């Protein structure tokens, strides 16, 4: 049980990196990027291809692939997403869905349907673990992934709060027109946000390929997990994304204790429960009622009776 | 004659099929304060939004300091020296007042309006500088919005619905702040309070159905002339009497 909780916590780091890009893109551009999972797979295959063909270490290959993914994000924003944004909410959904299909089939054409991994290129690290008191075994790679997640989210927080670009991103996300009236070039801000989001997707994909296998058609599954982490943690909060990822990971790990199929099922059930709770809260808010019914506030209810 | 800073010729704008601004032309001199008045739906806000570059113009030409800015986007106009305080203030509510000001300072023009200068000129701001913009009162929000616009170092400042929703005390405070700018920065302000508009502005433009129906120096226009134009009776300023309006 304790081991499952720790594994779930560490898995949450991976989900947080994956979900942060999706959340950033939605928060700034109001695009639900249905190709986000496929872009993660592209990043993974980029690192795999570079490692296999040049013999570079996966970490060095990752350092080379990330700037390329950022450039891909800029190009996609400039020549694809920006054009769809003018046409309402439906077109970006359709276009990113189509982009996902194109990426999947391109990867299939280039690499075949075989599942790939960076495990062998990592050597001993792929299997290395620490043994904690109580006989709990923790893999080193999941711990490294979690540390990377905290570092990446911390760096993003610093960027958003303490830099010129970060303030512009937050302003454009809050009110694009008011941001333009302050001199903020929304197109540049959107390109920067897309660069960060796609690079984060690439990073998540590469980290996944280090711990598991990836295959060309694996993007939609990753998208669902990222989407669930974002919804559980709340859109617009980086640390909320980490919390959402951790809760999703813990739910999946506990579900796997119950049955092998319980891994995915428990995550989906948690997502549905949180979504239902949010809808319930919004519904009560629209009716002008408190978020929780009166029976959940016994002290307040007693006061009301006395009054 | 003083130098014309902002010149508008034949400006036309619409909301779908509805024409909101019709072949409108006027100019504003450097340091001049112009009040834009008119009933609801007269086209005042649309005109200001067109000038700021956040509403498309169907025809016409806008020049700022002799340079054609008609095709420029809103952020490019800000960098040429034209800023706007929009209706509803439109602050970034999740950000502090300091961050709101810094966004504008980061992306506007360099000039005399730095953060310390703005805080000195707008005394309402220093006590609330680190508070979230979403937690401010109406008057504080207006002061923060004016400060944010000043941080871009504008030559021309457009202010939409200056006193809308503010308490009388807050309105006094806002106009004290604006009086400190007058003479240095050209102001074009939309104001529903006719008396205040005429007392504060150098010149008054009255809009009705997207057209200028009356304009002139604030001191020379009678309240009757302005009221007549405002409510739809065009006024012959030379003859000092209402004209028959065209249907």
Coordinates of C-alpha atoms in Angstrom, one line a residue:
Chain A
X1 CA 0.0 0.0 0.0
X2 CA 2.7 2.5 1.0
X3 CA 4.8 1.5 -2.0
X4 CA 1.8 2.0 -4.2
X5 CA 1.2 5.5 -2.8
X6 CA 4.9 6.4 -3.4
X7 CA 4.8 5.0 -6.9
X8 CA 1.6 7.0 -7.6
X9 CA 3.2 10.2 -6.2
X10 CA 6.2 9.8 -8.5
X11 CA 4.0 9.0 -11.5
X12 CA 2.2 12.3 -10.8
X13 CA 5.4 14.1 -11.7
X14 CA 5.3 12.7 -15.2
X15 CA 1.6 13.6 -15.5
X16 CA 2.3 17.1 -14.3
X17 CA 4.9 17.8 -17.0
X18 CA 2.5 16.3 -19.6
X19 CA -0.5 18.3 -18.4
X20 CA 1.4 21.6 -17.8
X21 CA 1.7 22.2 -21.6
X22 CA -1.9 21.4 -22.3
X23 CA -3.0 23.7 -19.5
X24 CA -0.7 26.5 -20.6
X25 CA -2.0 26.4 -24.2
X26 CA -5.6 26.4 -23.1
X27 CA -5.0 29.1 -20.5
X28 CA -3.3 31.5 -22.9
X29 CA -4.7 30.7 -26.4
X30 CA -8.0 29.0 -25.3
X31 CA -7.0 26.1 -27.5
X32 CA -7.7 22.5 -26.4
X33 CA -4.8 20.9 -28.3
X34 CA -6.0 17.4 -29.1
X35 CA -2.6 16.7 -30.7
X36 CA -0.8 17.3 -27.3
X37 CA -0.3 13.6 -26.6
X38 CA 0.9 13.0 -30.2
X39 CA 3.4 15.8 -29.8
X40 CA 4.7 14.0 -26.7
X41 CA 5.1 10.9 -28.8
X42 CA 6.9 12.9 -31.5
X43 CA 9.3 14.1 -28.8
X44 CA 9.9 10.6 -27.6
X45 CA 10.6 9.3 -31.1
X46 CA 12.9 12.2 -31.7
X47 CA 15.0 11.3 -28.7
X48 CA 14.9 7.6 -29.6
X49 CA 15.9 8.3 -33.3
X50 CA 18.8 10.6 -32.2
X51 CA 20.0 8.1 -29.6
X52 CA 19.9 5.1 -32.0
X53 CA 21.5 6.9 -35.0
X54 CA 24.2 8.9 -33.3
X55 CA 24.8 6.9 -30.1
X56 CA 24.3 10.0 -28.0
X57 CA 23.2 9.6 -24.4
X58 CA 19.4 9.9 -24.1
X59 CA 19.8 12.9 -21.8
X60 CA 22.0 14.7 -24.3
X61 CA 19.6 13.8 -27.1
X62 CA 16.8 15.2 -25.0
X63 CA 18.6 18.4 -24.6
X64 CA 18.9 18.7 -28.4
X65 CA 15.4 17.7 -29.1
X66 CA 13.7 20.1 -26.7
X67 CA 14.7 23.3 -28.6
X68 CA 13.6 21.6 -31.8
X69 CA 10.2 20.9 -30.2
X70 CA 10.0 24.5 -29.1
X71 CA 10.6 25.6 -32.7
X72 CA 7.9 23.1 -33.8
X73 CA 5.5 24.8 -31.3
X74 CA 6.3 28.2 -32.8
X75 CA 5.8 27.0 -36.3
X76 CA 2.5 25.3 -35.4
X77 CA 1.3 28.5 -33.7
X78 CA 2.3 30.8 -36.5
X79 CA 1.0 28.8 -39.4
X80 CA -1.7 26.7 -38.0
X81 CA -3.2 27.5 -34.6
X82 CA -3.2 31.3 -35.1
X83 CA -5.3 30.9 -38.2
X84 CA -7.8 28.6 -36.6
X85 CA -8.3 30.9 -33.6
X86 CA -10.1 33.5 -35.7
X87 CA -12.8 30.9 -36.5
X88 CA -14.3 30.2 -33.1
X89 CA -13.9 27.2 -30.7
X90 CA -14.8 24.3 -33.1
X91 CA -12.1 24.8 -35.7
X92 CA -9.1 24.5 -33.4
X93 CA -10.6 21.3 -32.0
X94 CA -10.9 19.8 -35.5
X95 CA -7.6 21.1 -36.7
X96 CA -5.7 19.7 -33.7
X97 CA -7.6 16.4 -34.0
X98 CA -6.4 16.3 -37.7
X99 CA -2.9 17.2 -36.7
X100 CA -2.9 14.4 -34.2
X101 CA -3.9 11.9 -37.0
X102 CA -1.2 13.3 -39.3
X103 CA 1.5 12.9 -36.6
X104 CA 0.4 9.4 -35.8
X105 CA 0.5 8.2 -39.4
X106 CA 3.8 10.0 -40.1
X107 CA 5.4 8.3 -37.1
X108 CA 3.9 5.0 -38.2
X109 CA 5.4 5.5 -41.7
X110 CA 8.8 6.5 -40.3
X111 CA 9.2 4.0 -37.4
X112 CA 6.6 1.3 -38.0
X113 CA 4.1 0.1 -35.4
X114 CA 6.7 -1.5 -33.1
X115 CA 6.7 -0.1 -29.5
X116 CA 10.1 1.5 -28.7
X117 CA 11.9 2.5 -25.5
X118 CA 15.0 4.3 -24.3
X119 CA 15.4 1.8 -21.5
X120 CA 18.4 0.0 -23.2
X121 CA 20.2 3.2 -24.0
X122 CA 19.9 4.3 -20.4
X123 CA 21.8 1.3 -19.2
X124 CA 21.6 0.5 -15.5
X125 CA 19.6 3.6 -14.6
X126 CA 16.6 2.1 -16.3
X127 CA 16.4 -0.6 -13.6
X128 CA 18.3 1.1 -10.7
X129 CA 16.3 1.5 -7.5
X130 CA 16.7 2.5 -3.9
X131 CA 15.5 0.4 -1.1
X132 CA 13.8 2.3 1.7
X133 CA 13.1 1.2 5.3
X134 CA 10.3 -1.4 5.4
X135 CA 11.4 -3.1 2.2
X136 CA 9.9 -0.4 0.0
X137 CA 11.7 -0.3 -3.4
X138 CA 11.7 3.0 -5.3
X139 CA 13.0 3.3 -8.9
X140 CA 15.6 6.0 -9.4
X141 CA 14.2 7.0 -12.8
X142 CA 10.7 7.8 -11.4
X143 CA 12.4 9.9 -8.6
X144 CA 14.5 11.8 -11.2
X145 CA 11.3 12.4 -13.3
X146 CA 9.5 13.8 -10.2
X147 CA 12.5 16.1 -9.4
X148 CA 12.5 17.2 -13.0
X149 CA 8.7 17.9 -12.8
X150 CA 9.1 20.0 -9.6
X151 CA 12.1 21.9 -11.2
X152 CA 10.2 22.5 -14.5
X153 CA 7.1 23.8 -12.7
X154 CA 9.2 25.9 -10.4
X155 CA 11.0 27.4 -13.3
X156 CA 7.7 28.1 -15.1
X157 CA 6.4 29.7 -12.0
X158 CA 9.4 32.0 -11.8
X159 CA 9.1 32.8 -15.6
X160 CA 5.4 33.7 -15.2
X161 CA 5.8 35.8 -12.1
X162 CA 9.1 37.5 -12.5
X163 CA 9.8 38.1 -16.1
X164 CA 8.6 40.5 -18.8
X165 CA 7.5 37.5 -21.0
X166 CA 5.7 35.8 -18.0
X167 CA 3.7 38.9 -17.1
X168 CA 2.8 39.3 -20.8
X169 CA 1.6 35.7 -21.0
X170 CA -0.5 36.1 -17.8
X171 CA -1.9 39.4 -19.1
X172 CA -2.8 37.9 -22.5
X173 CA -4.4 34.9 -20.8
X174 CA -6.4 37.2 -18.5
X175 CA -7.7 39.6 -21.2
X176 CA -6.1 39.6 -24.7
X177 CA -7.7 42.9 -25.7
X178 CA -6.6 44.8 -22.5
X179 CA -3.1 43.2 -23.0
X180 CA -3.0 44.6 -26.5
X181 CA -4.0 48.1 -25.1
X182 CA -0.9 47.8 -22.9
X183 CA 1.3 47.2 -25.9
X184 CA 1.5 43.4 -25.6
X185 CA 1.9 41.7 -29.0
X186 CA -0.5 38.8 -28.5
X187 CA 1.0 36.9 -31.5
X188 CA 4.5 36.9 -30.0
X189 CA 3.1 35.8 -26.6
X190 CA 1.1 33.0 -28.2
X191 CA 4.2 31.8 -30.0
X192 CA 6.2 31.8 -26.8
X193 CA 3.5 29.9 -25.0
X194 CA 3.2 27.3 -27.8
X195 CA 7.0 26.9 -27.8
X196 CA 6.9 26.1 -24.0
X197 CA 3.8 23.9 -24.3
X198 CA 5.2 21.7 -27.1
X199 CA 8.7 21.5 -25.5
X200 CA 7.0 20.3 -22.3
X201 CA 5.0 17.7 -24.3
X202 CA 8.3 16.5 -25.9
X203 CA 10.0 16.3 -22.4
X204 CA 7.1 14.3 -21.1
X205 CA 7.2 11.9 -24.1
X206 CA 11.0 11.4 -23.7
X207 CA 10.6 10.7 -19.9
X208 CA 7.9 8.2 -20.7
X209 CA 10.1 6.4 -23.3
X210 CA 12.8 6.1 -20.6
X211 CA 10.5 4.3 -18.2
X212 CA 8.1 2.5 -20.5
X213 CA 7.5 1.9 -24.2
X214 CA 6.0 4.3 -26.7
X215 CA 4.3 3.6 -30.0
X216 CA 3.0 5.9 -32.8
X217 CA -0.6 5.6 -31.9
X218 CA -0.1 6.1 -28.1
X219 CA -0.8 9.9 -28.2
X220 CA -4.6 9.8 -27.5
X221 CA -4.0 7.8 -24.3
X222 CA -1.5 10.4 -23.1
X223 CA -3.9 13.2 -24.0
X224 CA -6.6 11.7 -21.9
X225 CA -4.2 11.3 -18.9
X226 CA -3.1 14.9 -19.4
X227 CA -6.6 16.1 -19.6
X228 CA -7.6 14.3 -16.5
X229 CA -4.7 15.7 -14.5
X230 CA -5.6 19.2 -15.7
X231 CA -9.2 18.8 -14.7
X232 CA -8.4 17.2 -11.3
X233 CA -5.8 19.9 -10.5
X234 CA -7.7 22.9 -11.9
X235 CA -6.9 24.8 -15.1
X236 CA -4.6 27.8 -14.6
X237 CA -2.6 26.6 -11.7
X238 CA 0.8 25.1 -12.2
X239 CA 1.0 23.6 -8.7
X240 CA -2.6 22.5 -9.1
X241 CA -1.5 20.6 -12.2
X242 CA 1.2 18.8 -10.1
X243 CA -1.4 18.0 -7.4
X244 CA -3.8 16.8 -10.2
X245 CA -1.0 14.6 -11.6
X246 CA -0.2 13.2 -8.2
X247 CA -3.8 12.4 -7.3
X248 CA -4.3 10.8 -10.7
X249 CA -1.1 8.7 -10.3
X250 CA -2.0 7.7 -6.7
X251 CA -5.5 6.7 -7.8
X252 CA -4.1 4.6 -10.7
X253 CA -1.5 2.9 -8.4
X254 CA -4.1 2.1 -5.8
X255 CA -6.5 0.8 -8.6
X256 CA -3.7 -1.5 -9.8
X257 CA -3.5 -3.1 -6.4
X258 CA -7.1 -4.1 -6.8
X259 CA -6.8 -5.4 -10.4
X260 CA -4.5 -4.9 -13.4
X261 CA -7.4 -3.2 -15.2
X262 CA -8.0 -1.0 -12.2
X263 CA -5.0 1.1 -13.0
X264 CA -6.8 3.1 -15.8
X265 CA -10.3 2.6 -14.3
X266 CA -9.4 4.2 -10.9
X267 CA -7.9 7.3 -12.7
X268 CA -11.0 7.7 -14.9
X269 CA -13.3 7.3 -11.9
X270 CA -11.4 10.0 -9.9
X271 CA -11.6 12.3 -12.9
X272 CA -15.3 11.8 -13.2
X273 CA -15.8 12.3 -9.5
X274 CA -13.9 15.6 -9.6
X275 CA -15.6 16.7 -12.8
X276 CA -19.0 15.9 -11.2
X277 CA -18.1 17.9 -8.0
X278 CA -17.0 20.9 -10.1
X279 CA -20.3 20.8 -12.1
X280 CA -22.3 20.5 -8.9
X281 CA -20.4 23.5 -7.4
X282 CA -20.9 25.6 -10.5
X283 CA -24.6 24.7 -10.6
X284 CA -25.1 25.7 -6.9
X285 CA -23.1 28.9 -7.6
X286 CA -25.4 29.8 -10.5
X287 CA -28.4 29.2 -8.2
X288 CA -26.8 31.6 -5.7
X289 CA -26.4 28.8 -3.1
X290 CA -23.2 27.9 -1.1
X291 CA -20.9 25.4 -2.6
X292 CA -21.9 22.8 0.0
X293 CA -25.4 22.0 1.1
X294 CA -26.5 23.1 4.6
X295 CA -26.1 19.6 6.1
X296 CA -22.4 19.9 5.5
X297 CA -22.3 23.0 7.7
X298 CA -23.8 21.8 11.0
X299 CA -22.5 24.7 12.9
X300 CA -23.9 27.3 10.5
X301 CA -27.2 25.3 10.4
X302 CA -27.5 25.4 14.2
X303 CA -26.8 29.1 14.2
X304 CA -29.6 29.6 11.6
X305 CA -32.0 27.6 13.7
X306 CA -31.2 29.6 16.8
X307 CA -31.7 32.8 14.8
Chain B
X1 CA -2.5 77.4 -34.4
X2 CA -1.2 74.6 -32.1
X3 CA 0.2 71.4 -33.7
X4 CA -2.5 68.8 -34.5
X5 CA -1.5 65.5 -32.9
X6 CA -4.3 63.2 -33.7
X7 CA -6.2 63.6 -37.0
X8 CA -9.2 61.5 -38.1
X9 CA -10.7 61.7 -41.6
X10 CA -13.8 60.0 -43.0
X11 CA -13.8 57.3 -40.3
X12 CA -16.5 54.7 -40.7
X13 CA -17.1 51.6 -38.5
X14 CA -19.9 49.1 -38.1
X15 CA -21.1 46.3 -35.8
X16 CA -22.2 43.8 -38.5
X17 CA -24.9 45.5 -40.6
X18 CA -25.3 48.3 -38.1
X19 CA -23.2 51.4 -38.9
X20 CA -21.9 52.9 -35.6
X21 CA -19.6 55.6 -36.9
X22 CA -20.3 57.5 -40.1
X23 CA -17.6 59.4 -42.1
X24 CA -16.4 61.1 -39.0
X25 CA -13.6 63.7 -39.0
X26 CA -11.9 65.7 -36.3
X27 CA -8.5 66.5 -34.9
X28 CA -6.9 67.0 -31.5
X29 CA -4.0 69.3 -30.7
X30 CA -1.1 68.5 -28.5
X31 CA -2.1 68.8 -24.9
X32 CA -5.7 69.5 -25.7
X33 CA -8.5 68.0 -23.7
X34 CA -11.6 66.9 -25.7
X35 CA -14.8 65.6 -24.2
X36 CA -16.8 63.2 -26.4
X37 CA -20.5 63.3 -25.4
X38 CA -23.6 61.7 -26.7
X39 CA -26.5 59.4 -25.8
X40 CA -26.2 55.7 -25.4
X41 CA -25.6 54.1 -28.9
X42 CA -24.2 57.3 -30.4
X43 CA -21.0 55.6 -31.3
X44 CA -18.6 57.0 -28.7
X45 CA -17.2 53.8 -27.5
X46 CA -16.9 52.4 -31.0
X47 CA -15.0 55.5 -32.1
X48 CA -12.5 55.2 -29.2
X49 CA -12.1 51.5 -29.9
X50 CA -11.4 52.2 -33.6
X51 CA -8.8 54.8 -32.7
X52 CA -7.2 52.4 -30.3
X53 CA -7.1 49.7 -33.0
X54 CA -9.3 47.1 -31.2
X55 CA -12.3 47.6 -33.5
X56 CA -12.0 47.3 -37.3
X57 CA -12.6 50.4 -39.4
X58 CA -14.5 50.1 -42.6
X59 CA -13.1 53.3 -44.1
X60 CA -11.1 56.4 -43.2
X61 CA -7.7 57.5 -42.0
X62 CA -6.2 58.1 -38.6
X63 CA -2.9 59.9 -38.3
X64 CA -0.8 60.4 -35.1
X65 CA 1.8 63.1 -35.2
X66 CA 1.6 63.1 -39.0
X67 CA 2.1 59.3 -39.3
X68 CA -0.7 57.1 -40.7
X69 CA -1.6 54.6 -38.1
X70 CA -4.9 53.3 -39.7
X71 CA -3.4 49.9 -40.5
X72 CA -1.6 49.4 -37.3
X73 CA -2.7 46.9 -34.6
X74 CA -3.6 48.0 -31.1
X75 CA -0.2 47.1 -29.6
X76 CA 1.6 48.9 -32.4
X77 CA -0.5 52.1 -31.8
X78 CA 0.5 51.9 -28.1
X79 CA 4.1 52.0 -29.1
X80 CA 3.4 55.1 -31.3
X81 CA 2.0 56.9 -28.3
X82 CA -1.7 56.2 -28.2
X83 CA -3.2 54.6 -25.1
X84 CA -6.7 53.8 -24.0
X85 CA -8.4 53.3 -20.7
X86 CA -11.3 51.1 -21.7
X87 CA -14.8 51.0 -20.4
X88 CA -15.0 48.7 -17.4
X89 CA -11.2 49.4 -16.7
X90 CA -10.3 45.8 -17.9
X91 CA -7.6 45.3 -15.3
X92 CA -5.8 41.9 -15.1
X93 CA -7.7 40.9 -11.9
X94 CA -5.4 38.0 -11.0
X95 CA -2.4 40.2 -11.0
X96 CA -1.4 42.9 -8.5
X97 CA -1.7 46.6 -9.3
X98 CA 2.1 46.7 -9.6
X99 CA 2.1 43.9 -12.1
X100 CA -0.7 45.6 -14.1
X101 CA 1.5 48.7 -14.3
X102 CA 4.6 46.8 -15.1
X103 CA 3.0 45.0 -18.0
X104 CA 2.2 48.3 -19.6
X105 CA 5.7 49.7 -18.7
X106 CA 7.4 46.6 -20.2
X107 CA 5.7 46.9 -23.6
X108 CA 4.9 50.7 -24.0
X109 CA 7.3 53.5 -24.9
X110 CA 10.1 54.7 -22.8
X111 CA 9.5 58.2 -21.4
X112 CA 8.9 60.3 -18.3
X113 CA 6.2 58.1 -16.9
X114 CA 8.0 55.5 -14.9
X115 CA 6.5 53.5 -12.0
X116 CA 7.7 56.0 -9.3
X117 CA 6.4 58.9 -11.3
X118 CA 3.0 57.3 -11.8
X119 CA 2.7 56.4 -8.1
X120 CA 3.6 60.0 -7.3
X121 CA 1.0 61.4 -9.7
X122 CA -1.8 59.1 -8.6
X123 CA -1.8 59.1 -4.8
X124 CA -4.5 56.5 -4.7
X125 CA -2.1 53.9 -6.0
X126 CA 0.8 53.5 -3.4
X127 CA -1.4 52.0 -0.6
X128 CA -2.9 49.4 -3.0
X129 CA 0.2 48.7 -5.1
X130 CA 0.6 45.1 -4.0
X131 CA -3.1 44.2 -3.8
X132 CA -4.8 42.0 -6.5
X133 CA -6.5 44.2 -9.0
X134 CA -9.7 42.1 -8.6
X135 CA -10.0 43.3 -5.0
X136 CA -10.1 47.0 -5.7
X137 CA -13.0 49.5 -5.4
X138 CA -14.4 51.3 -8.5
X139 CA -12.3 54.4 -7.9
X140 CA -9.2 52.5 -7.2
X141 CA -9.7 50.4 -10.4
X142 CA -10.1 53.6 -12.4
X143 CA -6.9 55.1 -10.9
X144 CA -5.0 51.8 -11.6
X145 CA -6.3 51.8 -15.2
X146 CA -5.2 55.4 -15.7
X147 CA -1.8 54.6 -14.2
X148 CA -1.5 51.5 -16.4
X149 CA -2.2 53.6 -19.5
X150 CA 0.3 56.3 -18.4
X151 CA 3.0 53.6 -18.0
X152 CA 3.0 53.3 -21.8
X153 CA 4.0 57.0 -22.1
X154 CA 1.2 58.1 -24.4
X155 CA 0.9 61.3 -26.3
X156 CA -2.8 60.8 -26.6
X157 CA -4.9 59.1 -23.9
X158 CA -8.4 57.9 -24.7
X159 CA -10.7 57.4 -21.7
X160 CA -14.0 55.6 -22.1
X161 CA -16.8 56.3 -19.5
X162 CA -14.5 58.0 -17.1
X163 CA -17.0 58.3 -14.2
X164 CA -19.3 55.4 -14.9
X165 CA -20.1 53.5 -11.7
X166 CA -18.0 55.7 -9.5
X167 CA -19.0 57.5 -6.3
X168 CA -19.0 61.3 -6.4
X169 CA -15.8 61.3 -4.2
X170 CA -14.1 58.8 -6.5
X171 CA -15.1 60.9 -9.6
X172 CA -13.5 64.0 -7.9
X173 CA -10.3 62.1 -7.3
X174 CA -10.2 60.8 -10.9
X175 CA -10.7 64.3 -12.4
X176 CA -8.0 65.7 -10.0
X177 CA -5.7 63.0 -11.5
X178 CA -6.7 63.9 -15.0
X179 CA -6.2 67.6 -14.4
X180 CA -2.6 66.8 -13.5
X181 CA -2.1 65.3 -17.0
X182 CA -3.9 68.0 -19.0
X183 CA -1.6 70.2 -21.0
X184 CA 1.1 67.5 -21.3
X185 CA -0.9 64.6 -22.7
X186 CA -3.8 65.1 -25.1
X187 CA -7.0 63.6 -23.7
X188 CA -10.1 62.4 -25.5
X189 CA -12.6 61.3 -22.9
X190 CA -16.1 60.0 -23.0
X191 CA -18.2 61.5 -20.2
X192 CA -21.9 61.2 -19.6
X193 CA -22.0 64.1 -17.1
X194 CA -22.5 67.1 -19.5
X195 CA -21.7 69.7 -16.8
X196 CA -18.4 68.0 -15.8
X197 CA -17.4 67.4 -19.5
X198 CA -18.0 71.0 -20.4
X199 CA -16.2 72.3 -17.2
X200 CA -13.1 70.0 -17.7
X201 CA -12.6 69.9 -21.5
X202 CA -11.1 72.5 -23.8
X203 CA -13.4 71.3 -26.5
X204 CA -16.6 69.3 -26.8
X205 CA -17.6 66.9 -29.6
X206 CA -21.2 65.7 -29.5
X207 CA -22.0 62.5 -31.3
X208 CA -25.4 61.3 -32.4
X209 CA -26.0 58.2 -34.6
X210 CA -22.3 58.0 -35.4
X211 CA -22.0 61.6 -36.6
X212 CA -20.6 64.7 -35.0
X213 CA -23.6 66.9 -34.6
X214 CA -21.9 69.7 -32.6
X215 CA -18.4 70.6 -31.8
X216 CA -16.7 73.7 -30.4
X217 CA -14.7 75.2 -27.5
X218 CA -16.3 74.2 -24.2
X219 CA -16.4 77.8 -23.0
X220 CA -18.3 79.0 -26.0
X221 CA -21.0 76.4 -26.2
X222 CA -24.1 77.0 -24.2
X223 CA -25.6 74.2 -22.2
X224 CA -28.8 74.5 -24.3
X225 CA -26.9 74.0 -27.5
X226 CA -25.2 70.9 -26.2
X227 CA -28.4 69.5 -24.7
X228 CA -30.2 70.1 -28.0
X229 CA -27.5 68.3 -30.0
X230 CA -27.3 65.5 -27.4
X231 CA -31.1 64.8 -27.6
X232 CA -31.4 65.1 -31.4
X233 CA -32.1 68.8 -32.2
X234 CA -29.1 70.0 -34.2
X235 CA -28.0 73.4 -33.2
X236 CA -26.8 76.3 -35.4
X237 CA -24.0 77.6 -33.4
X238 CA -23.6 80.8 -35.4
X239 CA -27.3 81.6 -35.2
X240 CA -27.4 80.3 -31.6
X241 CA -30.7 78.4 -32.3
X242 CA -31.8 74.8 -32.9
X243 CA -31.9 73.7 -36.5
X244 CA -34.5 71.4 -38.1
X245 CA -33.0 67.9 -38.1
X246 CA -33.1 65.7 -41.2
X247 CA -35.1 62.5 -40.8

